[in-house]
Amino acid sequence: MMLAQIRIMARLELCNLFGINILRFSKDKRKKKRAVMLSVLWVLLIIMLLFYVGGLS
């Protein structure tokens, strides 16, 4: 039961981190564009980190 609650909280925090809620519910085009750019940046940084760590192994 507790693990399920932790999983739900982690999912909500990730949605908040990537700005997914802003993309879904915001009417402001400027905020949506910013959320998309930040999401792309996060994905790029994660990919770079994976290649960096994978290259060192």
Tab-separated table of C-alpha atoms in Angstrom:
chain	number	residue	atom	x	y	z
A	1	MET	CA	0.000	0.000	0.000
A	2	MET	CA	2.752	2.438	0.937
A	3	LEU	CA	4.775	1.581	-2.167
A	4	ALA	CA	1.801	2.432	-4.384
A	5	GLN	CA	1.474	5.827	-2.710
A	6	ILE	CA	5.179	6.520	-3.187
A	7	ARG	CA	4.889	5.573	-6.857
A	8	ILE	CA	1.949	7.954	-7.321
A	9	MET	CA	3.842	10.788	-5.603
A	10	ALA	CA	6.937	10.179	-7.736
A	11	ARG	CA	4.821	10.253	-10.913
A	12	LEU	CA	3.182	13.512	-9.880
A	13	GLU	CA	6.535	15.104	-9.104
A	14	LEU	CA	7.944	14.045	-12.480
A	15	CYS	CA	4.902	15.514	-14.232
A	16	ASN	CA	5.515	18.732	-12.336
A	17	LEU	CA	9.250	18.674	-13.123
A	18	PHE	CA	8.770	18.263	-16.872
A	19	GLY	CA	5.877	20.742	-17.065
A	20	ILE	CA	3.424	18.190	-18.405
A	21	ASN	CA	0.570	19.713	-16.404
A	22	ILE	CA	1.299	23.102	-17.953
A	23	LEU	CA	1.130	21.561	-21.415
A	24	ARG	CA	-2.164	19.885	-20.657
A	25	PHE	CA	-4.063	22.610	-18.840
A	26	SER	CA	-2.564	26.004	-19.642
A	27	LYS	CA	-4.200	28.338	-22.142
A	28	ASP	CA	-1.130	30.567	-22.400
A	29	LYS	CA	0.870	29.785	-25.555
A	30	ARG	CA	4.040	31.295	-24.115
A	31	LYS	CA	3.965	29.033	-21.055
A	32	LYS	CA	3.298	26.004	-23.234
A	33	LYS	CA	6.240	26.818	-25.485
A	34	ARG	CA	8.506	27.263	-22.467
A	35	ALA	CA	7.346	23.934	-21.003
A	36	VAL	CA	8.094	22.163	-24.298
A	37	MET	CA	11.560	23.672	-24.490
A	38	LEU	CA	12.331	22.726	-20.878
A	39	SER	CA	11.106	19.170	-21.491
A	40	VAL	CA	13.337	18.872	-24.555
A	41	LEU	CA	16.257	20.217	-22.545
A	42	TRP	CA	15.674	17.703	-19.724
A	43	VAL	CA	15.485	14.808	-22.175
A	44	LEU	CA	18.666	15.968	-23.896
A	45	LEU	CA	20.493	16.253	-20.575
A	46	ILE	CA	19.368	12.782	-19.513
A	47	ILE	CA	20.528	11.293	-22.823
A	48	MET	CA	23.881	13.051	-22.499
A	49	LEU	CA	24.254	11.739	-18.948
A	50	LEU	CA	23.484	8.180	-20.060
A	51	PHE	CA	26.055	8.326	-22.848
A	52	TYR	CA	28.629	9.850	-20.515
A	53	VAL	CA	28.128	7.216	-17.836
A	54	GLY	CA	27.941	4.443	-20.430
A	55	GLY	CA	31.192	5.642	-21.988
A	56	LEU	CA	33.017	5.518	-18.668
A	57	SER	CA	31.919	1.961	-17.854
